CSV table of C-alpha atoms and ligand atoms in Angstrom, one decimal:
chain,number,residue,atom,x,y,z
A,1,MET,CA,-15.5,-53.6,106.9
A,2,THR,CA,-17.9,-53.1,104.3
A,3,HIS,CA,-21.2,-51.2,105.6
A,4,THR,CA,-24.5,-51.0,104.1
A,5,LYS,CA,-27.1,-48.6,105.0
A,6,GLN,CA,-29.1,-51.4,106.4
A,7,SER,CA,-26.0,-52.7,108.4
A,8,ILE,CA,-25.3,-49.4,109.6
A,9,ILE,CA,-29.0,-48.9,111.1
A,10,ALA,CA,-28.9,-52.6,112.6
A,11,GLN,CA,-25.8,-51.6,114.3
A,12,LEU,CA,-27.4,-48.1,115.6
A,13,ALA,CA,-30.6,-50.2,116.7
A,14,GLN,CA,-28.4,-52.5,119.1
A,15,ILE,CA,-25.8,-49.9,120.3
A,16,ARG,CA,-28.5,-47.4,120.6
A,17,VAL,CA,-26.0,-44.4,121.5
A,18,LEU,CA,-24.0,-42.8,118.5
A,19,PRO,CA,-20.9,-40.6,119.9
A,20,ILE,CA,-20.2,-37.5,118.4
A,21,LEU,CA,-16.5,-36.3,118.0
A,22,VAL,CA,-15.4,-33.0,117.5
A,23,THR,CA,-11.5,-32.7,117.5
A,24,ASP,CA,-8.7,-31.6,115.1
A,25,ASP,CA,-5.9,-33.6,116.2
A,26,VAL,CA,-5.6,-37.2,114.4
A,27,ASP,CA,-3.7,-39.0,117.6
A,28,GLN,CA,-6.3,-38.0,120.2
A,29,ALA,CA,-9.3,-38.8,117.6
A,30,ILE,CA,-7.9,-42.5,117.2
A,31,ARG,CA,-7.3,-42.7,120.8
A,32,CYS,CA,-10.7,-41.4,121.7
A,33,VAL,CA,-12.4,-43.7,119.2
A,34,THR,CA,-10.5,-46.6,120.1
A,35,THR,CA,-11.3,-45.9,123.7
A,36,LEU,CA,-15.1,-45.4,122.9
A,37,ALA,CA,-15.2,-48.7,120.9
A,38,GLU,CA,-13.4,-50.7,123.6
A,39,ASN,CA,-16.1,-49.7,126.1
A,40,GLY,CA,-19.2,-50.4,124.2
A,41,LEU,CA,-19.5,-47.7,121.5
A,42,PRO,CA,-18.4,-49.1,118.1
A,43,ALA,CA,-19.7,-46.4,115.9
A,44,ILE,CA,-18.9,-42.9,115.7
A,45,GLU,CA,-19.9,-39.7,114.1
A,46,ILE,CA,-17.0,-37.5,113.5
A,47,THR,CA,-18.1,-33.7,112.8
A,48,LEU,CA,-16.6,-31.7,110.0
A,49,ARG,CA,-16.5,-28.7,112.4
A,50,THR,CA,-12.6,-28.4,112.4
A,51,PRO,CA,-10.2,-27.3,109.6
A,52,ASN,CA,-8.4,-30.6,109.6
A,53,ALA,CA,-11.5,-32.8,110.0
A,54,MET,CA,-11.3,-34.8,106.7
A,55,THR,CA,-7.6,-35.8,107.3
A,56,VAL,CA,-8.9,-37.0,110.9
A,57,LEU,CA,-11.8,-38.9,109.3
A,58,ARG,CA,-9.4,-40.4,106.8
A,59,GLU,CA,-6.9,-41.4,109.5
A,60,VAL,CA,-9.3,-42.7,112.0
A,61,VAL,CA,-11.2,-44.6,109.2
A,62,LYS,CA,-7.7,-46.4,108.4
A,63,ALA,CA,-6.6,-46.9,111.9
A,64,CYS,CA,-10.0,-48.1,113.4
A,65,PRO,CA,-11.2,-50.9,111.0
A,66,THR,CA,-13.5,-52.4,112.9
A,67,VAL,CA,-15.2,-49.2,114.1
A,68,THR,CA,-18.1,-47.8,112.1
A,69,VAL,CA,-17.0,-44.2,111.2
A,70,GLY,CA,-19.2,-41.7,110.0
A,71,ALA,CA,-19.0,-38.0,109.2
A,72,GLY,CA,-21.4,-35.4,110.7
A,73,THR,CA,-22.0,-31.7,110.1
A,74,ILE,CA,-22.2,-32.2,106.0
A,75,LEU,CA,-23.2,-29.1,104.8
A,76,THR,CA,-22.6,-29.2,101.1
A,77,PRO,CA,-22.2,-31.7,98.2
A,78,ALA,CA,-18.7,-30.9,98.1
A,79,GLN,CA,-18.3,-31.9,101.6
A,80,LEU,CA,-20.2,-35.0,100.8
A,81,ASP,CA,-17.8,-35.9,97.9
A,82,ALA,CA,-14.8,-35.2,100.4
A,83,VAL,CA,-16.3,-37.6,102.9
A,84,ARG,CA,-16.9,-40.4,100.4
A,85,GLU,CA,-13.2,-40.1,99.5
A,86,THR,CA,-12.0,-40.6,103.1
A,87,GLY,CA,-13.8,-44.2,103.0
A,88,ALA,CA,-16.2,-43.0,105.9
A,89,ALA,CA,-18.9,-45.4,106.2
A,90,PHE,CA,-22.0,-43.0,106.7
A,91,GLY,CA,-22.7,-39.4,106.5
A,92,ILE,CA,-24.8,-37.0,108.8
A,93,SER,CA,-26.2,-33.7,108.3
A,94,PRO,CA,-27.7,-31.1,111.1
A,95,GLY,CA,-30.4,-30.3,108.2
A,96,ILE,CA,-31.6,-31.0,105.0
A,97,THR,CA,-31.8,-28.9,101.5
A,98,PRO,CA,-33.1,-29.9,98.4
A,99,VAL,CA,-29.6,-29.7,96.8
A,100,LEU,CA,-27.8,-31.8,99.5
A,101,ALA,CA,-30.5,-34.3,99.5
A,102,LYS,CA,-30.4,-35.0,95.9
A,103,ALA,CA,-26.6,-35.3,95.9
A,104,ALA,CA,-26.7,-37.7,98.9
A,105,ALA,CA,-29.3,-39.8,97.3
A,106,ASP,CA,-27.2,-40.0,94.3
A,107,SER,CA,-23.9,-40.7,95.9
A,108,GLY,CA,-24.9,-44.1,97.2
A,109,LEU,CA,-23.1,-43.1,100.8
A,110,PRO,CA,-25.3,-44.3,103.5
A,111,TYR,CA,-26.7,-41.0,104.6
A,112,PHE,CA,-29.1,-39.5,107.5
A,113,PRO,CA,-30.2,-35.7,107.0
A,114,GLY,CA,-31.2,-33.7,109.8
A,115,VAL,CA,-34.8,-32.5,110.4
A,116,GLY,CA,-36.5,-30.1,112.5
A,117,GLY,CA,-40.2,-30.8,111.6
A,118,ALA,CA,-42.7,-32.0,109.0
A,119,SER,CA,-41.5,-30.3,106.2
A,120,ASP,CA,-38.0,-31.3,106.5
A,121,LEU,CA,-39.1,-34.9,106.8
A,122,MET,CA,-41.4,-34.6,103.7
A,123,LEU,CA,-38.1,-33.5,102.0
A,124,ALA,CA,-36.2,-36.3,103.4
A,125,LEU,CA,-38.8,-38.8,102.2
A,126,GLU,CA,-39.1,-37.5,98.8
A,127,HIS,CA,-35.1,-38.6,98.4
A,128,GLY,CA,-35.8,-41.9,100.0
A,129,PHE,CA,-34.6,-41.0,103.4
A,130,ASN,CA,-36.5,-42.5,106.3
A,131,VAL,CA,-34.1,-42.7,109.0
A,132,VAL,CA,-33.3,-39.0,110.1
A,133,LYS,CA,-31.4,-37.0,112.8
A,134,LEU,CA,-34.0,-34.9,114.8
A,135,PHE,CA,-31.8,-31.8,115.6
A,136,PRO,CA,-31.7,-30.1,117.8
A,137,SER,CA,-33.4,-32.7,119.9
A,138,ASP,CA,-33.8,-30.8,123.3
A,139,ILE,CA,-34.8,-27.7,121.6
A,140,VAL,CA,-37.5,-29.2,119.0
A,141,GLY,CA,-39.0,-31.2,121.5
A,142,SER,CA,-37.4,-35.0,121.5
A,143,VAL,CA,-39.6,-37.6,122.6
A,144,LYS,CA,-42.8,-35.4,122.3
A,145,MET,CA,-41.8,-34.4,118.6
A,146,ALA,CA,-40.9,-38.1,117.6
A,147,LYS,CA,-44.2,-39.0,118.9
A,148,ALA,CA,-46.0,-36.5,117.1
A,149,LEU,CA,-44.4,-36.9,113.7
A,150,GLY,CA,-44.8,-40.8,114.2
A,151,GLY,CA,-48.6,-39.9,113.6
A,152,PRO,CA,-48.2,-38.9,109.8
A,153,PHE,CA,-45.0,-40.6,109.2
A,154,PRO,CA,-45.1,-44.0,110.6
A,155,ASP,CA,-42.1,-45.7,108.7
A,156,VAL,CA,-39.6,-42.9,109.8
A,157,ARG,CA,-37.2,-43.6,112.6
A,158,PHE,CA,-35.3,-41.0,114.4
A,159,CYS,CA,-31.8,-40.4,115.8
A,160,LEU,CA,-32.4,-37.8,118.6
A,161,THR,CA,-29.2,-35.4,119.0
A,162,GLY,CA,-28.4,-32.2,120.4
A,163,GLY,CA,-28.5,-31.6,124.3
A,164,VAL,CA,-28.9,-35.6,125.1
A,165,THR,CA,-27.4,-36.4,128.2
A,166,VAL,CA,-26.8,-39.9,129.9
A,167,GLU,CA,-29.6,-39.3,132.2
A,168,SER,CA,-31.9,-38.5,129.5
A,169,THR,CA,-31.0,-41.4,127.1
A,170,PRO,CA,-33.0,-44.2,128.7
A,171,GLN,CA,-36.2,-42.3,128.6
A,172,LEU,CA,-35.6,-41.0,125.0
A,173,LEU,CA,-34.9,-44.6,123.8
A,174,GLN,CA,-38.4,-45.9,125.1
A,175,GLN,CA,-40.1,-44.0,122.3
A,176,SER,CA,-40.9,-46.7,119.8
A,177,ASN,CA,-39.6,-44.7,116.6
A,178,VAL,CA,-36.7,-43.5,118.0
A,179,LEU,CA,-33.7,-45.5,116.6
A,180,CYS,CA,-31.0,-44.3,118.8
A,181,VAL,CA,-29.5,-41.1,120.4
A,182,GLY,CA,-26.6,-39.2,119.4
A,183,GLY,CA,-24.2,-36.7,121.6
A,184,SER,CA,-20.7,-35.7,122.8
A,185,TRP,CA,-21.1,-36.1,126.4
A,186,MET,CA,-19.1,-39.3,126.5
A,187,CYS,CA,-16.0,-37.5,124.7
A,188,PRO,CA,-16.0,-33.9,125.8
A,189,ALA,CA,-13.4,-31.4,124.3
A,190,ALA,CA,-12.2,-30.9,128.0
A,191,LEU,CA,-11.2,-34.7,128.5
A,192,ILE,CA,-9.9,-35.1,125.0
A,193,ALA,CA,-7.5,-31.9,125.6
A,194,ALA,CA,-6.5,-33.6,128.9
A,195,ASN,CA,-5.8,-37.1,127.1
A,196,ASP,CA,-8.0,-38.4,129.9
A,197,TRP,CA,-8.8,-41.6,128.5
A,198,GLN,CA,-9.7,-43.3,131.6
A,199,ALA,CA,-12.4,-40.8,132.2
A,200,VAL,CA,-13.7,-41.1,128.4
A,201,ALA,CA,-13.9,-45.1,129.0
A,202,LEU,CA,-16.1,-44.3,131.9
A,203,LEU,CA,-18.5,-42.1,130.2
A,204,ALA,CA,-18.4,-44.3,127.4
A,205,ALA,CA,-19.4,-47.5,129.4
A,206,GLN,CA,-22.1,-45.5,131.1
A,207,ALA,CA,-23.6,-44.3,128.0
A,208,ALA,CA,-23.5,-47.8,126.5
A,209,ALA,CA,-25.2,-49.2,129.5
A,210,ALA,CA,-27.8,-46.5,129.1
A,211,GLY,CA,-28.5,-47.6,125.6
A,212,LYS,CA,-29.2,-51.0,126.8
B,301,LIG,C1,-24.4,-32.6,117.0
B,301,LIG,O1,-23.7,-32.5,116.3
B,301,LIG,O2,-25.4,-33.4,116.7
B,301,LIG,C2,-24.6,-32.0,118.2
B,301,LIG,O3,-23.4,-30.9,118.4
B,301,LIG,C3,-24.3,-33.0,119.2
B,301,LIG,O4,-25.1,-32.2,120.3
B,301,LIG,P1,-24.4,-32.5,121.9
B,301,LIG,O5,-23.0,-31.8,121.9
B,301,LIG,O6,-25.4,-31.5,122.6
B,301,LIG,O7,-24.2,-33.5,122.4
């Protein structure tokens, strides 16, 4: 599937919940991503927080061609390059640095930097990024922060991530400049380790419903 930044943003605006997966096992990752997609969540952020993450990403991209598979926790330009080689549709970072922002802007990979406040957002905008991850959302203020930043930055849209739950999702999504929320609550490590795909399916369906 060919993805553009605009098509990814349009999809996030529709599903409004982006699952965040942390796993080092290729088979479990494919099974989990398939289960999430079958239950209403056809886009995923796979974090680079495990030693085997690039392989996981590459294999999920191959095995799940109808899912929009992105990489999260990109911290360096070298990781950004490696992510591009996996065929991932997009990249996300928990924060922003001038070096990484420039590399991402130059790379052409659809990319969403992380911000924690106004200065980060100004740096993001200097590099043309007006859709950003607000992280860690529950600590930096979630809706209040998104609302306050909407004053000086009316064209920015946020993906709120970090501490989001199925219960908090509907309220977070009511804020007009919140594009979507992201989180790991529908694919927790314990259920993945237990291969409990029925439980993941149920959590995914609930998350997808909370995004409606
Ligand atoms: C992230 O990478 O954005 C967070 O780890 C996701 O936060 P959560 O695990 O609290 O949902």
